[in-house]
PDB file of C-alpha atoms in Angstrom:
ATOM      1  CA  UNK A1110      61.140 -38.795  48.156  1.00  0.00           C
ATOM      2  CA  UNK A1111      58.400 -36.491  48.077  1.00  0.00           C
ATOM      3  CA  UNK A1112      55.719 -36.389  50.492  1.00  0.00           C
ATOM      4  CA  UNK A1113      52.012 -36.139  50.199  1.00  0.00           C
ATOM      5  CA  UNK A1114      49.957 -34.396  51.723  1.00  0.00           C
ATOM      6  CA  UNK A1115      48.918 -37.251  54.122  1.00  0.00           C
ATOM      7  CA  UNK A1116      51.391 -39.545  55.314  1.00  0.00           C
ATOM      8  CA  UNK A1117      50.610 -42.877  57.095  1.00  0.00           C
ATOM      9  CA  UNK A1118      53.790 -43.881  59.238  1.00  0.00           C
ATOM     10  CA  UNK A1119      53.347 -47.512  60.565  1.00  0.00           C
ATOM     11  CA  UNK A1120      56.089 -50.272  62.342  1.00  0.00           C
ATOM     12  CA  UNK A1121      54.930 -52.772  60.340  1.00  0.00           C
ATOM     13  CA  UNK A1122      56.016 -55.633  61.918  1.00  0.00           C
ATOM     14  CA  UNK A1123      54.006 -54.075  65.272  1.00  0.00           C
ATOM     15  CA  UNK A1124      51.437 -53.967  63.411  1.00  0.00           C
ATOM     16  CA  UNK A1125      51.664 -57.593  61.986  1.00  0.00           C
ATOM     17  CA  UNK A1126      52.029 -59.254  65.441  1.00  0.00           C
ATOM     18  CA  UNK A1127      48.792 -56.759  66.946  1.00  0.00           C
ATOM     19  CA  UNK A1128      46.723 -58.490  63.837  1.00  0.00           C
ATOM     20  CA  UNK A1129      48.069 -61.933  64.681  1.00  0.00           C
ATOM     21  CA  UNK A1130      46.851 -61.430  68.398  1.00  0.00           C
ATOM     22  CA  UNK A1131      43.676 -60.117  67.112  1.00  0.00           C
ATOM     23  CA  UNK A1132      42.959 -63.274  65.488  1.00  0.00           C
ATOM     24  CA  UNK A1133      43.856 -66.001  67.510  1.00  0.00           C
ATOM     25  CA  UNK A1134      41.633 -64.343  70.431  1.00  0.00           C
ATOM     26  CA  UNK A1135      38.792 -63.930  68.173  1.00  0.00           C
ATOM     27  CA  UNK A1136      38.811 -66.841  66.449  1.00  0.00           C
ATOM     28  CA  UNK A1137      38.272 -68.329  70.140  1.00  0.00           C
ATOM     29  CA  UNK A1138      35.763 -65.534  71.298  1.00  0.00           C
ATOM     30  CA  UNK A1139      33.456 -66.362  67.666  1.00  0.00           C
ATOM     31  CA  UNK A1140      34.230 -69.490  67.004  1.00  0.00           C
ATOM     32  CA  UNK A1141      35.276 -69.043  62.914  1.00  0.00           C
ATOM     33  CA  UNK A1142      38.731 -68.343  61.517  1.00  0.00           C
ATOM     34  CA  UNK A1143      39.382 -64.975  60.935  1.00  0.00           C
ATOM     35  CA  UNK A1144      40.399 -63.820  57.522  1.00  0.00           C
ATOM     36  CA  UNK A1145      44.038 -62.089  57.035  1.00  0.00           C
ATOM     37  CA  UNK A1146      43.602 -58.305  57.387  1.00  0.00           C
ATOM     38  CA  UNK A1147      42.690 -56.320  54.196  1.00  0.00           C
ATOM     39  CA  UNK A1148      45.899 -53.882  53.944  1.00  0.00           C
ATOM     40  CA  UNK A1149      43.370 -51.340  51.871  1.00  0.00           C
ATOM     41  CA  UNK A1150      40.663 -51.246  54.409  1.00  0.00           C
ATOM     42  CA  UNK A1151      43.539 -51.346  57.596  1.00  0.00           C
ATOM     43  CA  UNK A1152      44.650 -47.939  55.992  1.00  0.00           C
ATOM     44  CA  UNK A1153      41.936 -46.259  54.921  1.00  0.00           C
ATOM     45  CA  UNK A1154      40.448 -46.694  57.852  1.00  0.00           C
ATOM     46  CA  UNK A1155      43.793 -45.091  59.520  1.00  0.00           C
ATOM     47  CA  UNK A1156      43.496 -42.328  57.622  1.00  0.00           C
ATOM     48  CA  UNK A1157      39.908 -41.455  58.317  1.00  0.00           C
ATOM     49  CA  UNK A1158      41.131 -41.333  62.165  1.00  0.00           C
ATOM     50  CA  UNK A1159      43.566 -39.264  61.430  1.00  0.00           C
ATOM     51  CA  UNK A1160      41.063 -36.788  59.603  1.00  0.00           C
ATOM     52  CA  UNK A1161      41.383 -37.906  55.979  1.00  0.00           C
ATOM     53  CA  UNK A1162      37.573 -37.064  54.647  1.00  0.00           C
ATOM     54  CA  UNK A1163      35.594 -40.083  53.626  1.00  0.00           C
ATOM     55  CA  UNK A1164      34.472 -40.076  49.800  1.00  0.00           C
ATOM     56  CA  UNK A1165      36.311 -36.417  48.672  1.00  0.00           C
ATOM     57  CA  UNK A1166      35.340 -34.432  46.075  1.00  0.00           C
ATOM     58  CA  UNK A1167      37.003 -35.417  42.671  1.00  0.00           C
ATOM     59  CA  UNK A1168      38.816 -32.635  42.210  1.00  0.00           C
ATOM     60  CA  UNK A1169      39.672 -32.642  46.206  1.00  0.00           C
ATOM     61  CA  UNK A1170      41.383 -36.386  45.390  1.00  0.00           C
ATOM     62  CA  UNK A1171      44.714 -36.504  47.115  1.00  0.00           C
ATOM     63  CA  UNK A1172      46.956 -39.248  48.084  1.00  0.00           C
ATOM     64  CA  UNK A1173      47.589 -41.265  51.519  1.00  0.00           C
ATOM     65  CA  UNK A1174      51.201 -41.752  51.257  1.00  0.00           C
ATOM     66  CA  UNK A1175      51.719 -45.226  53.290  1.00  0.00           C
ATOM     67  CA  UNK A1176      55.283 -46.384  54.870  1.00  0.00           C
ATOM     68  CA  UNK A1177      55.604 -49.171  56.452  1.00  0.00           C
ATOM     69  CA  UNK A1178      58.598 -49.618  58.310  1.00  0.00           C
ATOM     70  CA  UNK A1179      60.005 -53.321  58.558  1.00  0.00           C
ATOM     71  CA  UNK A1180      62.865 -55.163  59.833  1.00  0.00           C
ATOM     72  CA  UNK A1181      65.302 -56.717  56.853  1.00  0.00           C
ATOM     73  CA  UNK A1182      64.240 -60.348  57.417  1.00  0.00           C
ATOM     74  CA  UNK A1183      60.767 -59.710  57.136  1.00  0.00           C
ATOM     75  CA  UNK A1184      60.132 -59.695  53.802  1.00  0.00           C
ATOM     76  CA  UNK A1185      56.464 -60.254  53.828  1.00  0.00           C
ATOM     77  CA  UNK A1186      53.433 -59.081  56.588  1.00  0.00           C
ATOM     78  CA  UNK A1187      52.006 -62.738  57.354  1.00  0.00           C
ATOM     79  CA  UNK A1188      48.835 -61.284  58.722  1.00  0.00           C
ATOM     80  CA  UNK A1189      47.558 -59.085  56.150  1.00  0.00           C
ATOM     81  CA  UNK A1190      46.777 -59.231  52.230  1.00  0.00           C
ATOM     82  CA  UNK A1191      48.347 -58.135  50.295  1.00  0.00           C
ATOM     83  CA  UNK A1192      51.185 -58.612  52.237  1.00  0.00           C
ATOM     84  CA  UNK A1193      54.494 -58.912  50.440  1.00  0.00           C
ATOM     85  CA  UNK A1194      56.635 -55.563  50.755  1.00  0.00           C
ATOM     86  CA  UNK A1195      58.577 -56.226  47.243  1.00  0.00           C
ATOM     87  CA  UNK A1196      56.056 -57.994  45.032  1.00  0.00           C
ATOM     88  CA  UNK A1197      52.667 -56.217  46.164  1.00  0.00           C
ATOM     89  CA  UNK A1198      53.147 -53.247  48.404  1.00  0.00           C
ATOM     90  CA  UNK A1199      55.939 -51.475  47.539  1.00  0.00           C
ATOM     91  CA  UNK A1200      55.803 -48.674  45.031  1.00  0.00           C
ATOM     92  CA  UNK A1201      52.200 -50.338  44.497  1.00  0.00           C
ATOM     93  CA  UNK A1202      48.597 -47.813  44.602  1.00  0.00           C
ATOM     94  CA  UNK A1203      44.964 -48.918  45.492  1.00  0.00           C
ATOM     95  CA  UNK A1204      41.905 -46.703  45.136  1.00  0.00           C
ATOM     96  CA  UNK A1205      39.754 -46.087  48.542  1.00  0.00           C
ATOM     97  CA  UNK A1206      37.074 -44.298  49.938  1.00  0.00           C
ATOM     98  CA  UNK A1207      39.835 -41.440  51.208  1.00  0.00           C
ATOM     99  CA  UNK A1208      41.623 -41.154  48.238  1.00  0.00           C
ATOM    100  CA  UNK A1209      44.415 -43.283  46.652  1.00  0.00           C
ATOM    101  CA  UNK A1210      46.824 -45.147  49.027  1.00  0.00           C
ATOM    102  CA  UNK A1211      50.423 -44.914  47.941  1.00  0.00           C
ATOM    103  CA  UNK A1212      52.336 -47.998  49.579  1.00  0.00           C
ATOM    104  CA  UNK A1213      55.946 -47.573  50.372  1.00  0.00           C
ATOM    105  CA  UNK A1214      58.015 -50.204  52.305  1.00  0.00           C
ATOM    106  CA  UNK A1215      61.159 -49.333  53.970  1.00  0.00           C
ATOM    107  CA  UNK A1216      63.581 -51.535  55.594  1.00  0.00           C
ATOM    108  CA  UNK A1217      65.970 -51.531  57.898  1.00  0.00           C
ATOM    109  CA  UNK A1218      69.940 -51.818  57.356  1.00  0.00           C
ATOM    110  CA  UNK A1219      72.304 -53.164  59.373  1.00  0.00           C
ATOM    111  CA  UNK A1220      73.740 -50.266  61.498  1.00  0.00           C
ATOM    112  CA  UNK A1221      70.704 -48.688  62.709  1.00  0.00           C
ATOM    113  CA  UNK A1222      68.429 -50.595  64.735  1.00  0.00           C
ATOM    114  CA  UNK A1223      63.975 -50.024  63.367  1.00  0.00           C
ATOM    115  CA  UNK A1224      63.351 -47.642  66.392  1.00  0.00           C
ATOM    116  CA  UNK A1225      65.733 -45.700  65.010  1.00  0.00           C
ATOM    117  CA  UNK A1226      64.874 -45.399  61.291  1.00  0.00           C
ATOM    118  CA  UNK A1227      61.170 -45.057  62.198  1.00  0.00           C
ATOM    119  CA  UNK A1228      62.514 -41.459  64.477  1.00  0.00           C
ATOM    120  CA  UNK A1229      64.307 -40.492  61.462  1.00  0.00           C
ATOM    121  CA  UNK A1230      61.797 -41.272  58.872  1.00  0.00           C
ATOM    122  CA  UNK A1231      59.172 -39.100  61.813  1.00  0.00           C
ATOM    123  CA  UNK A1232      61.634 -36.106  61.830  1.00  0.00           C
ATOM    124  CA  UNK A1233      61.787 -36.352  58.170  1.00  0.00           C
ATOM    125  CA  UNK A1234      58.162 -36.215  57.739  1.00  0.00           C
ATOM    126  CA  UNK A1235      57.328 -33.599  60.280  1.00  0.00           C
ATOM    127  CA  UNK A1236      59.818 -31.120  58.690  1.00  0.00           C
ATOM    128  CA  UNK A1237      57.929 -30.838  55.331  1.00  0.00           C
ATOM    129  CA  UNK A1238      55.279 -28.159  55.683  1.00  0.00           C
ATOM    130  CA  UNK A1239      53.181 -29.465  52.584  1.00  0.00           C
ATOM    131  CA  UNK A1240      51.781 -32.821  54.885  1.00  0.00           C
ATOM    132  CA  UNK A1241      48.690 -31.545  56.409  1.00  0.00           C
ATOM    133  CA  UNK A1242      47.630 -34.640  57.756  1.00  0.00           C
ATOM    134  CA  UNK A1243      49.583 -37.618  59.746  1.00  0.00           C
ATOM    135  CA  UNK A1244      49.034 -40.757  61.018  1.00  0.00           C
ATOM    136  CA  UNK A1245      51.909 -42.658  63.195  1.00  0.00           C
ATOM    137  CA  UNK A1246      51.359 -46.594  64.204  1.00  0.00           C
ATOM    138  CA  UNK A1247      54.013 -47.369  66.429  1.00  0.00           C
ATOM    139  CA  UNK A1248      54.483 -50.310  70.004  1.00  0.00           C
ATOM    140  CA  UNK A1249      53.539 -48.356  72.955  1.00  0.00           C
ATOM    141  CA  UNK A1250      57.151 -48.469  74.173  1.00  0.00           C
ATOM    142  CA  UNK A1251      58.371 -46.562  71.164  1.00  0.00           C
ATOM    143  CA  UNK A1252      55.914 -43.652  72.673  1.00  0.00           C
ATOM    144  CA  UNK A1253      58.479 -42.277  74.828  1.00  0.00           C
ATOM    145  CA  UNK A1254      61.304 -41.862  71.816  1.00  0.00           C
ATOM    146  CA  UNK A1255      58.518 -40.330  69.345  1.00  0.00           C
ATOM    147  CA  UNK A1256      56.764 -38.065  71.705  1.00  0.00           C
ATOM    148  CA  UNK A1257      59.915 -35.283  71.799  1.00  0.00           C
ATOM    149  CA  UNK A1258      60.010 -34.940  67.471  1.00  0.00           C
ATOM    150  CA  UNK A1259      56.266 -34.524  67.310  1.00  0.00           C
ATOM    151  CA  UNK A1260      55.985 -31.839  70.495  1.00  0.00           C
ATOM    152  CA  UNK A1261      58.629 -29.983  68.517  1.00  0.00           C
ATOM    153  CA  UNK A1262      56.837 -29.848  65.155  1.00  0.00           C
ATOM    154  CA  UNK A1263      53.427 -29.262  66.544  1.00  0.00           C
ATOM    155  CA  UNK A1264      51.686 -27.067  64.568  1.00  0.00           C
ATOM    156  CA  UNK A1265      48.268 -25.626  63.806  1.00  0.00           C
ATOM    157  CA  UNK A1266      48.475 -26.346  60.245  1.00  0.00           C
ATOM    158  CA  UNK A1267      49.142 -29.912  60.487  1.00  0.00           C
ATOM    159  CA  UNK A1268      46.571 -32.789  62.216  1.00  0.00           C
ATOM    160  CA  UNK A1269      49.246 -35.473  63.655  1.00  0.00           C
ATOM    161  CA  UNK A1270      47.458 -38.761  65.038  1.00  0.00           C
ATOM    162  CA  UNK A1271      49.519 -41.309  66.922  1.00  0.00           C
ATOM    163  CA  UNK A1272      47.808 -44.740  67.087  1.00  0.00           C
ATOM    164  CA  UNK A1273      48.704 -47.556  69.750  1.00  0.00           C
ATOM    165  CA  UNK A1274      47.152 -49.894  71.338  1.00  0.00           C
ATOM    166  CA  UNK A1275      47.297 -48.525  75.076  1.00  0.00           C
ATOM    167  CA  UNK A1276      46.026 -45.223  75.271  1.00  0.00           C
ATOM    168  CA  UNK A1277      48.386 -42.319  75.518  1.00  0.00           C
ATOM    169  CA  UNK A1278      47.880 -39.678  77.941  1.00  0.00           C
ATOM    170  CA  UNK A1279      48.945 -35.841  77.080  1.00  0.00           C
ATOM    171  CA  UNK A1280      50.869 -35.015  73.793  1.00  0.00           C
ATOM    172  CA  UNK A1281      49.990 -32.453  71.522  1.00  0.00           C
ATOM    173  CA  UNK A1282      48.374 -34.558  69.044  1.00  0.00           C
ATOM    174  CA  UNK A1283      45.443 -36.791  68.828  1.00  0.00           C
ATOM    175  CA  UNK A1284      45.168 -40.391  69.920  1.00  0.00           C
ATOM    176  CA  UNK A1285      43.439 -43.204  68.509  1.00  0.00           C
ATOM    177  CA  UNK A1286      43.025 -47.009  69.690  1.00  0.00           C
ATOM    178  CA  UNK A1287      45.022 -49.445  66.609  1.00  0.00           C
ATOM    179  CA  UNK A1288      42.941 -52.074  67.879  1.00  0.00           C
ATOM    180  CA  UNK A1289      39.602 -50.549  66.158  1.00  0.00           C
ATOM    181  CA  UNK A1290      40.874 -50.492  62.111  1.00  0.00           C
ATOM    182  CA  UNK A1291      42.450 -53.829  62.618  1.00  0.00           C
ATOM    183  CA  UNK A1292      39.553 -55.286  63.778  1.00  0.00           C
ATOM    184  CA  UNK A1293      37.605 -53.561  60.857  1.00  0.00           C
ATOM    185  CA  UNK A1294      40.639 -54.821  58.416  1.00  0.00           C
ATOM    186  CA  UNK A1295      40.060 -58.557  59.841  1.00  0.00           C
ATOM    187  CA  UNK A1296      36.210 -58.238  59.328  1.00  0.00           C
ATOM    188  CA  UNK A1297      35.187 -58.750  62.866  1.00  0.00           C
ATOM    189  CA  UNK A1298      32.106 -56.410  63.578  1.00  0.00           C
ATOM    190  CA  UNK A1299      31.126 -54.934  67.318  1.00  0.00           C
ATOM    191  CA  UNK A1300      27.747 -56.528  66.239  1.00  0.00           C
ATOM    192  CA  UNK A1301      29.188 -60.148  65.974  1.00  0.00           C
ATOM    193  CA  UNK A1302      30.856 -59.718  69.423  1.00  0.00           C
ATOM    194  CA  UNK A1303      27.886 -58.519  71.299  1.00  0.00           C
ATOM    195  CA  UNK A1304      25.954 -61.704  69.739  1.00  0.00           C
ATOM    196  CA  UNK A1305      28.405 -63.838  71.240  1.00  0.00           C
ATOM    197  CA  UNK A1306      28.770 -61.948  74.241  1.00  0.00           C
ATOM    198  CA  UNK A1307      25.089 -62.781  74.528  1.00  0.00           C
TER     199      UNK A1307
END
């Protein structure tokens, strides 16, 4: 595989089950059902946290390369559209704001457990010198295993951005709250909550 220059690393099926919470507690707090999550807007927006420039130049245009890691019997993200790996994500493109998004799914096979192909697939990324920019979704207990590979390929030339959605203390890389692009992917607005808040 060859990587982009920016490569969005996500669990998947974390982030499926963070969007399903999202919505059943906000579809009580505002009092509507909440759309699915737009999968275009969830990673655009991850890429403009981790540094992706909104709107580049034309002949700046690079591609978001986007894996989402997922567990064999998922074969779908119920929470977001699109959402099927085979028929709509995987080896599919959408334009954005950032640049075009490159969707890759990758699954996991039966002798390695996800926590352990999503390490792999991070040590694979972080050893190729041409991604400049990268953005890694991941549960907050997968922190721990992930921290060591992306201490070790620190670098000044690269802007690494790990997004949970507890907040991460130390690290040398950036950290960014997951909860704020999947609330932007689901359409709920800080406006709307402070109305009802009201």
């Amino acid at each position: 595989m060859e990587w982009a220059e920016n490569v969005l690393l996500a669990d998947a099926d974390y982030v499926d089950s963070v969007a399903f919470n999202l919505t059943v507690n906000f579809e009580r707090m505002l009092g509507r059902r909440v759309q699915p999550a737009d999968m275009v807007q969830w990673a655009e927006c991850v890429a403009m946290d981790g540094g992706a420039p909104l709107n580049p130049p034309e002949e700046k245009q690079t591609a978001i390369q986007v894996v989402l890691v997922h567990e064999r019997r998922n074969t779908a993200l119920k929470n977001f559209a699109p959402g099927n790996y085979a028929q709509e994500l995987d080896g599919h493109a959408a334009q954005s704001r950032v640049g075009e998004l490159v969707f890759n799914a990758v699954q996991t096979e039966d002798l390695a457990p996800k926590e352990q192909l999503l390490r792999d697939l991070l040590q694979l990324v972080c050893e190729q010198k041409g991604v400049r920019r990268l953005m890694v979704v991941c549960d907050d207990t997968m922190v721990g295993q992930l921290r060591p590979v992306l201490q070790h390929y620190d670098s000044d030339e690269r802007r690494t951005t790990l997004l949970t959605m507890q907040p991460v203390a130390g690290g040398a890389f950036r950290h960014v709250l997951l909860g704020y692009s999947l609330m932007a992917a689901l359409g709920i607005s800080s406006r709307e909550i402070e109305e009802k808040l009201k």
